[in-house]
Coordinates of N, CA, C and O in Angstrom, one line a residue:
X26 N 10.4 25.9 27.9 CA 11.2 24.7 28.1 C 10.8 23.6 27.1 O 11.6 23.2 26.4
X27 N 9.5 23.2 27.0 CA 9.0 22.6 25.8 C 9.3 22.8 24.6 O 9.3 21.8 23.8
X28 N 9.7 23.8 24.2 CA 9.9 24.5 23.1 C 11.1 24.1 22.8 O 11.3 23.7 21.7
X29 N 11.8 24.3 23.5 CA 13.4 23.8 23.4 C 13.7 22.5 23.6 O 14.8 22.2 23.1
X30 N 13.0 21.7 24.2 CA 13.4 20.2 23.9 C 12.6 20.2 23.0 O 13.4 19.4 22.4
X31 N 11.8 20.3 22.3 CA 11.2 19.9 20.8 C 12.1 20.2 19.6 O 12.1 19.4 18.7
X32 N 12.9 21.3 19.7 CA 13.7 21.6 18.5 C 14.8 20.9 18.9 O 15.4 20.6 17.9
X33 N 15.5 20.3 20.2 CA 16.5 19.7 20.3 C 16.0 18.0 19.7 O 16.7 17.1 19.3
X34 N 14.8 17.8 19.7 CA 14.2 16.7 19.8 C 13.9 16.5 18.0 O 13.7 15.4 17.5
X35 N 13.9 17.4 17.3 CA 13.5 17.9 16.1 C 15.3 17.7 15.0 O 15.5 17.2 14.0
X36 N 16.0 18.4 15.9 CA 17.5 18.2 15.4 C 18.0 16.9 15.3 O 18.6 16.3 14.3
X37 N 17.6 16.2 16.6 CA 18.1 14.5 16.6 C 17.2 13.8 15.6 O 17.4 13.1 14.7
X38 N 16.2 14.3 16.1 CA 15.1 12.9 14.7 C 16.1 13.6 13.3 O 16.6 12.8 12.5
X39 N 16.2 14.5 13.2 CA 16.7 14.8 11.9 C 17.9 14.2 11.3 O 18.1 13.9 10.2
X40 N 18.6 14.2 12.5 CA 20.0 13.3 12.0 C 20.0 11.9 12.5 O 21.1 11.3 12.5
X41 N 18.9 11.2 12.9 CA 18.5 9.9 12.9 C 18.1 9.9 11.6 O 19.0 9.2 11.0
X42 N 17.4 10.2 10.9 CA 16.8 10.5 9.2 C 18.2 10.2 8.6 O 18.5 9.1 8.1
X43 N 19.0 11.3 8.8 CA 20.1 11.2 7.7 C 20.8 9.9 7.9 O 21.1 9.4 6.9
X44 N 21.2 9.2 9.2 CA 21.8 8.5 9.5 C 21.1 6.9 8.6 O 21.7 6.1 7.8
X45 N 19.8 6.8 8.9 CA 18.7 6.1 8.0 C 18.8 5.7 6.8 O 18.7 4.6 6.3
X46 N 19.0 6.9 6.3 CA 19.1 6.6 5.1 C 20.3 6.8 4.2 O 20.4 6.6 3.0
X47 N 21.5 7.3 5.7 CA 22.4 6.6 5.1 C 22.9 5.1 4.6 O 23.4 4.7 3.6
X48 N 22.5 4.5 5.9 CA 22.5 3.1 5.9 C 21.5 2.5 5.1 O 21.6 1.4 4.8
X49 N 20.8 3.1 4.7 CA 19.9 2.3 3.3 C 20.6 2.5 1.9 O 20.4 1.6 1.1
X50 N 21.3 3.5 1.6 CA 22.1 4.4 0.7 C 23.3 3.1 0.3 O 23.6 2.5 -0.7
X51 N 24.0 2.9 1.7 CA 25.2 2.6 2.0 C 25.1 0.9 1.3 O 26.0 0.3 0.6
X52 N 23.8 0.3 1.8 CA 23.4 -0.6 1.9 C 23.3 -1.5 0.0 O 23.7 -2.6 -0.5
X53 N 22.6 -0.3 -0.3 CA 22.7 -0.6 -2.1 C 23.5 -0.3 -3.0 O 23.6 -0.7 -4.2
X54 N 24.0 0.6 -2.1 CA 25.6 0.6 -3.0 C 26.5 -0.3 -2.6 O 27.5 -0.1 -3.3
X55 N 26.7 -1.2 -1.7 CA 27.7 -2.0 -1.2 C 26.9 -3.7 -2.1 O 27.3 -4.7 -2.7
X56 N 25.9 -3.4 -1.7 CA 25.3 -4.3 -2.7 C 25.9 -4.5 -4.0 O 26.4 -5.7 -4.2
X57 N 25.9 -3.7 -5.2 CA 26.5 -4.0 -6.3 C 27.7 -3.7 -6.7 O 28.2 -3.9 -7.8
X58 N 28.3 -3.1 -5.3 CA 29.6 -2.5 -5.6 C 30.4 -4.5 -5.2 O 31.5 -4.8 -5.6
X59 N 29.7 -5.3 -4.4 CA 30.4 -7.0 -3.8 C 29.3 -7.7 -4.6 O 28.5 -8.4 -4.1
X60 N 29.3 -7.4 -5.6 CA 28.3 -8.7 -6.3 C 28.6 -10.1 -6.3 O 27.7 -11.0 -6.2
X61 N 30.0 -10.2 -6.4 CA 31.0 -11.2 -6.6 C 30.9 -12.3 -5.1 O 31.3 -13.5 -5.2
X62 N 30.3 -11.6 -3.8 CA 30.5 -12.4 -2.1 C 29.4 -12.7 -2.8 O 28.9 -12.2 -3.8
X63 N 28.9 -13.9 -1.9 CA 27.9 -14.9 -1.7 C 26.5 -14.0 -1.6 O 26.4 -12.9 -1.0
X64 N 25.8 -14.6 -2.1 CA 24.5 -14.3 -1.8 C 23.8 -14.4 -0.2 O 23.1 -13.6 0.4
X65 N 24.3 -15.3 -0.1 CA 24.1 -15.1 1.7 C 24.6 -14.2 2.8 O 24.0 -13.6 3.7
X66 N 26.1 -14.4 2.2 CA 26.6 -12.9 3.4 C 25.6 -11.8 2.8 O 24.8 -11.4 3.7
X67 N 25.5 -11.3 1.9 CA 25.0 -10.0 1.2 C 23.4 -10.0 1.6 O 22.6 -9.1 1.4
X68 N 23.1 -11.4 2.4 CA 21.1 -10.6 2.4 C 21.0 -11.1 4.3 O 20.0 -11.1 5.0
X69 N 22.5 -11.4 4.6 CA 22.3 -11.6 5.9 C 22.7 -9.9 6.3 O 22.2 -9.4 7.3
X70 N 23.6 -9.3 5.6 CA 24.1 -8.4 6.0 C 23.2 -7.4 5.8 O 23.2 -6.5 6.7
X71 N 22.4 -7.4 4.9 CA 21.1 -6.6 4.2 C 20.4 -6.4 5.6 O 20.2 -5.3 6.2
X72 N 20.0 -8.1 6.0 CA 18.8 -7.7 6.9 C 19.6 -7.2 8.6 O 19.0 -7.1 9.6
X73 N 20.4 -7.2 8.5 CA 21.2 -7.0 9.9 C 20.9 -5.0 9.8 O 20.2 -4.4 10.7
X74 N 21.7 -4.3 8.6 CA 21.5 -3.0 8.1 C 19.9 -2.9 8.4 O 19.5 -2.3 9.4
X75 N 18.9 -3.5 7.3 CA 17.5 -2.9 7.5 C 17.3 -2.9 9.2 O 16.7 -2.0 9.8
X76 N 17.7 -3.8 9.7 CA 16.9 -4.1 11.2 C 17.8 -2.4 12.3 O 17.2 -1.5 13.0
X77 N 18.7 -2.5 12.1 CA 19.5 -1.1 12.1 C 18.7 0.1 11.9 O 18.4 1.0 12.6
X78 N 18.5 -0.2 10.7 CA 17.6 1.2 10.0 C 16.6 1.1 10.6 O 16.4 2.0 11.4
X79 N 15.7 0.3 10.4 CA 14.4 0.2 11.0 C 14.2 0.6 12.7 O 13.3 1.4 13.2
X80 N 15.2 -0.1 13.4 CA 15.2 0.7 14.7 C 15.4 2.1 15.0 O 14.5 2.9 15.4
X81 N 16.8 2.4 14.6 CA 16.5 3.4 14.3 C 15.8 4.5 14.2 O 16.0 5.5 14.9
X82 N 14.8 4.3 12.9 CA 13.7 5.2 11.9 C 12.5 5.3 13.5 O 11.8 6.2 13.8
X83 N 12.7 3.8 14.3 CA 11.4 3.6 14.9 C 11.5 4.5 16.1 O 10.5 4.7 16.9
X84 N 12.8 4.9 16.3 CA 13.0 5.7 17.8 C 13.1 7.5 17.4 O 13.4 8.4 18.2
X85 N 12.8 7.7 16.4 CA 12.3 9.2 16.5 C 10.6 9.4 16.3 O 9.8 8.5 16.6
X86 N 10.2 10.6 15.9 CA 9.0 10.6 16.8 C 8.1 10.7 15.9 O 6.9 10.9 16.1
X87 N 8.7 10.6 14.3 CA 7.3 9.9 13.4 C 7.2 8.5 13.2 O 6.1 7.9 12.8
X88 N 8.9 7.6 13.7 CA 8.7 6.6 13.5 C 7.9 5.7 14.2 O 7.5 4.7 13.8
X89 N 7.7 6.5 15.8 CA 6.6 6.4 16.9 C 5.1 6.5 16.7 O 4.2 5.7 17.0
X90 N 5.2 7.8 16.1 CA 4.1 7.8 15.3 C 3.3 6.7 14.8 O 2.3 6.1 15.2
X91 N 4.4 6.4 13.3 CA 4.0 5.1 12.5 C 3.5 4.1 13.3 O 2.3 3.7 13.4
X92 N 4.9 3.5 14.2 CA 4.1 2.2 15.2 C 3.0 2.1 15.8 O 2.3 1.1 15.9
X93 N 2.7 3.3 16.2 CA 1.5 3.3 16.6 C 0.5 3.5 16.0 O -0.5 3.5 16.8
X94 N 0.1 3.9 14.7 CA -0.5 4.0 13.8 C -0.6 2.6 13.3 O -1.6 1.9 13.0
X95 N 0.5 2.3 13.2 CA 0.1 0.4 12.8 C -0.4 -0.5 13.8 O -0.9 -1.6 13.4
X96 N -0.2 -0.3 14.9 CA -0.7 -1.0 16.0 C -2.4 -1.4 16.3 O -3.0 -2.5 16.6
X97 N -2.8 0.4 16.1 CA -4.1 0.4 15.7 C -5.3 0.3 14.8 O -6.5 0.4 14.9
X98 N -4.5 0.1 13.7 CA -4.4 -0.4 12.2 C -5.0 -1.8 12.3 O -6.1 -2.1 11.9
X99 N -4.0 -2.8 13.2 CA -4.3 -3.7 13.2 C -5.1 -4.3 14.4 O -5.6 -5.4 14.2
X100 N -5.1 -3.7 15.3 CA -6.7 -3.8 15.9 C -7.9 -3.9 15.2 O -8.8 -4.7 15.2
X101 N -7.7 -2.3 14.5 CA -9.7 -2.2 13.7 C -9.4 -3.7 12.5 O -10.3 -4.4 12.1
X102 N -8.4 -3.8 12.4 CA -8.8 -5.0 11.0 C -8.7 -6.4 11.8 O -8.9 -7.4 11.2
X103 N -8.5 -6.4 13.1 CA -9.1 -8.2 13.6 C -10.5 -6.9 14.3 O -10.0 -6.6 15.4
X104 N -11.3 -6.4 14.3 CA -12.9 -6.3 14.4 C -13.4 -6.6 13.1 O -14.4 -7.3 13.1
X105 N -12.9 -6.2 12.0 CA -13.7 -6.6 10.7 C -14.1 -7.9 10.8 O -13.4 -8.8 11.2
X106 N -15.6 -8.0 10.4 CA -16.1 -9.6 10.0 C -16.3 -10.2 8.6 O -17.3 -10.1 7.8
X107 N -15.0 -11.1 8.4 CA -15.2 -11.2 6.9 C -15.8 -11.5 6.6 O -16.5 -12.1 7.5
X108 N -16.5 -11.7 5.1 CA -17.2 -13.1 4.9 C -17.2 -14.5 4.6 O -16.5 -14.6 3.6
X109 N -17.7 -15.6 5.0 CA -17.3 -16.5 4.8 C -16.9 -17.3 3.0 O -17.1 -16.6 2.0
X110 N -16.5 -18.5 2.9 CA -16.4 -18.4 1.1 C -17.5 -18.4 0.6 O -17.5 -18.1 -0.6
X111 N -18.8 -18.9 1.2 CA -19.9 -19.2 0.7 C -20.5 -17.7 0.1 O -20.9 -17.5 -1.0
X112 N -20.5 -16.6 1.2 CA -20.9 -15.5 1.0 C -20.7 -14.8 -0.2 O -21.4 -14.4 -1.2
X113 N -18.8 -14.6 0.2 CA -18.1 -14.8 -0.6 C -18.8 -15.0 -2.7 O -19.1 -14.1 -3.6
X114 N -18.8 -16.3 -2.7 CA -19.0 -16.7 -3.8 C -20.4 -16.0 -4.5 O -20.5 -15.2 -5.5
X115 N -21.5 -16.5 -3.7 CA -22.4 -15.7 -4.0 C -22.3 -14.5 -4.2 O -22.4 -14.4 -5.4
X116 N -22.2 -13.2 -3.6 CA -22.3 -11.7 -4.0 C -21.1 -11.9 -5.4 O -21.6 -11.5 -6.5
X117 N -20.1 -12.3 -5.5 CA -19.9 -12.3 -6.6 C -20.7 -13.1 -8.0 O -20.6 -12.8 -9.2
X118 N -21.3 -14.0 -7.4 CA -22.4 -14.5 -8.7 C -23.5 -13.8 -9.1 O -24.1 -14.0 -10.1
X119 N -23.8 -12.8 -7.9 CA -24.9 -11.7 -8.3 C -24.5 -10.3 -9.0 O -25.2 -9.6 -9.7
X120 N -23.0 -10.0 -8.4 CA -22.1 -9.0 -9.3 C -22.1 -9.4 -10.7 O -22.1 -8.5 -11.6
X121 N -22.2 -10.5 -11.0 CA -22.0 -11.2 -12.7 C -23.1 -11.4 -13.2 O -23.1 -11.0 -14.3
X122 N -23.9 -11.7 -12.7 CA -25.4 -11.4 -12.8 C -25.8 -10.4 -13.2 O -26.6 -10.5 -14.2
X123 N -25.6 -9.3 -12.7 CA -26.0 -7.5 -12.7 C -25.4 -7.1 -13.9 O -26.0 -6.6 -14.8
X124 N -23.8 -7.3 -14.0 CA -23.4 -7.0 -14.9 C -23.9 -7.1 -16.1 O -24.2 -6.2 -16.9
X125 N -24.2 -8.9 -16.1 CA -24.4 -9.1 -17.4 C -26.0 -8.7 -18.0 O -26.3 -8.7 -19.2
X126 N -26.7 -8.4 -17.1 CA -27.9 -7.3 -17.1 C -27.6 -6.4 -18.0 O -27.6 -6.4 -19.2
X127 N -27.6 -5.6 -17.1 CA -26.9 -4.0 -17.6 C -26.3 -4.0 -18.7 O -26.1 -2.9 -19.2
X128 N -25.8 -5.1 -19.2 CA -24.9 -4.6 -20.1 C -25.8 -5.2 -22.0 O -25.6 -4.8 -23.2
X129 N -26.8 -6.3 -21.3 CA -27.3 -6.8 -22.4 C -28.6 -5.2 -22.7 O -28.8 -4.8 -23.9
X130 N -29.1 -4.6 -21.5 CA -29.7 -3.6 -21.7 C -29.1 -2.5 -22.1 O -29.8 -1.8 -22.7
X131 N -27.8 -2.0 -21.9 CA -26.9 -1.0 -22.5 C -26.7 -1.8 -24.3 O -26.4 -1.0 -25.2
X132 N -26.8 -2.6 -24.6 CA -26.7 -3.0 -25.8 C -27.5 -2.4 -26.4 O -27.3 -1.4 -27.2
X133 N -29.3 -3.2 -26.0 CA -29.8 -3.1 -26.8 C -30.2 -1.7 -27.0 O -30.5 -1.2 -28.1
X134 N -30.2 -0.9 -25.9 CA -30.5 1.2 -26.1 C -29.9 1.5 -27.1 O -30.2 2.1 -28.1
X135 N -28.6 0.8 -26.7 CA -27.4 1.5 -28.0 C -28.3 0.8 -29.5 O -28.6 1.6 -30.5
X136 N -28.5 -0.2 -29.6 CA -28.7 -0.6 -31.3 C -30.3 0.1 -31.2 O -30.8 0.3 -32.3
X137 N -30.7 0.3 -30.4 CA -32.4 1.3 -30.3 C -32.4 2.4 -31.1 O -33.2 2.7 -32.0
X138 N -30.9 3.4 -30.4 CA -30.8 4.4 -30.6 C -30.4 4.9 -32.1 O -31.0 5.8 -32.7
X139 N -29.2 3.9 -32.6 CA -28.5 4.0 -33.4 C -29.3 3.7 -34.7 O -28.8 4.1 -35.8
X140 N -30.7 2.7 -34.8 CA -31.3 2.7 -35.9 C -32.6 3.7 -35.8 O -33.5 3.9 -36.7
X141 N -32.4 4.5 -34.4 CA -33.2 5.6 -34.4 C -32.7 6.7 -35.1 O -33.4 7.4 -35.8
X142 N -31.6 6.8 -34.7 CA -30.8 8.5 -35.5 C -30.6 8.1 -36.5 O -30.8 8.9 -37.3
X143 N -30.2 6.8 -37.3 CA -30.4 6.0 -38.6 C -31.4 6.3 -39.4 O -31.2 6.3 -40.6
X144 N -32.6 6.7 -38.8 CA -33.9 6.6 -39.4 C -34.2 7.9 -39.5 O -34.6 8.4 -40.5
X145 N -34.0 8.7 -38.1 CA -34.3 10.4 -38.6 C -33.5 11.2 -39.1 O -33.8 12.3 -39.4
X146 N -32.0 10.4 -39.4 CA -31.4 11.3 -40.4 C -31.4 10.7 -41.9 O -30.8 11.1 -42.9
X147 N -31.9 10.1 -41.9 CA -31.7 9.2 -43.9 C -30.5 8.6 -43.8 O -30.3 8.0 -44.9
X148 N -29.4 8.4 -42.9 CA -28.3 7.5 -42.7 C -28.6 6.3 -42.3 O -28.9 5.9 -41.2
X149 N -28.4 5.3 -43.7 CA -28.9 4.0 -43.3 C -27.7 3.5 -42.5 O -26.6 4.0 -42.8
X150 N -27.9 2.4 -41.3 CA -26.8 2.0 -40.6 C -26.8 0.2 -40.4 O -25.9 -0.4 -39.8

């Protein structure tokens, strides 16, 4: 019995899809096909379609899925503790810091090296 309302349940999400994105399809082609109406009818009408679509998309059972996936999404990211700007500022002033380390020491290996193989090969540089 499960088995069979899943594939009946599997056929409808399917033709909720098609229907989806028909109305998204429908949506941008009616767009450039009335360039000439108002900007307003055309993004009130937009968002009337997407909200359509979006319902929709949201009542089969990946779009269930999704919601709920974003739900939880946005739980774990109000636990994160950001850092404040001060923090903030600093780790980036020690990132520039490091950088500019590393990189005055990657210089000078490189000019080390290069008047080393300079020297053991007779190629003056």
């Amino acid at each position: 019995m499960s088995e069979k309302t899943e594939n009946q349940s599997n056929g409808l999400d399917m033709f909720k899809w098609v229907i989806v994105f028909a109305l998204l399809a429908g949506l941008v082609t009616a767009n450039t096909m009335y360039g000439e109406i108002s900007v307003l009818y055309r993004a009130v009408a937009a968002v009337v379609v997407v909200a359509i679509a979006g319902f929709l998309a949201a009542s089969t059972t990946k779009g269930g899925n999704f919601l709920s996936f974003a739900k939880e999404s946005r739980t774990e990211v109000r636990k994160v503790v950001w850092p404040t700007r001060q923090e903030a500022n600093q780790t980036t002033i020690i990132v520039l810091a490091a950088t500019l380390v590393m990189s005055l020491i990657l210089w000078g290996l490189d000019g080390t090296i290069v008047r080393l193989v300079g020297f053991i090969t007779g190629i003056g540089a």
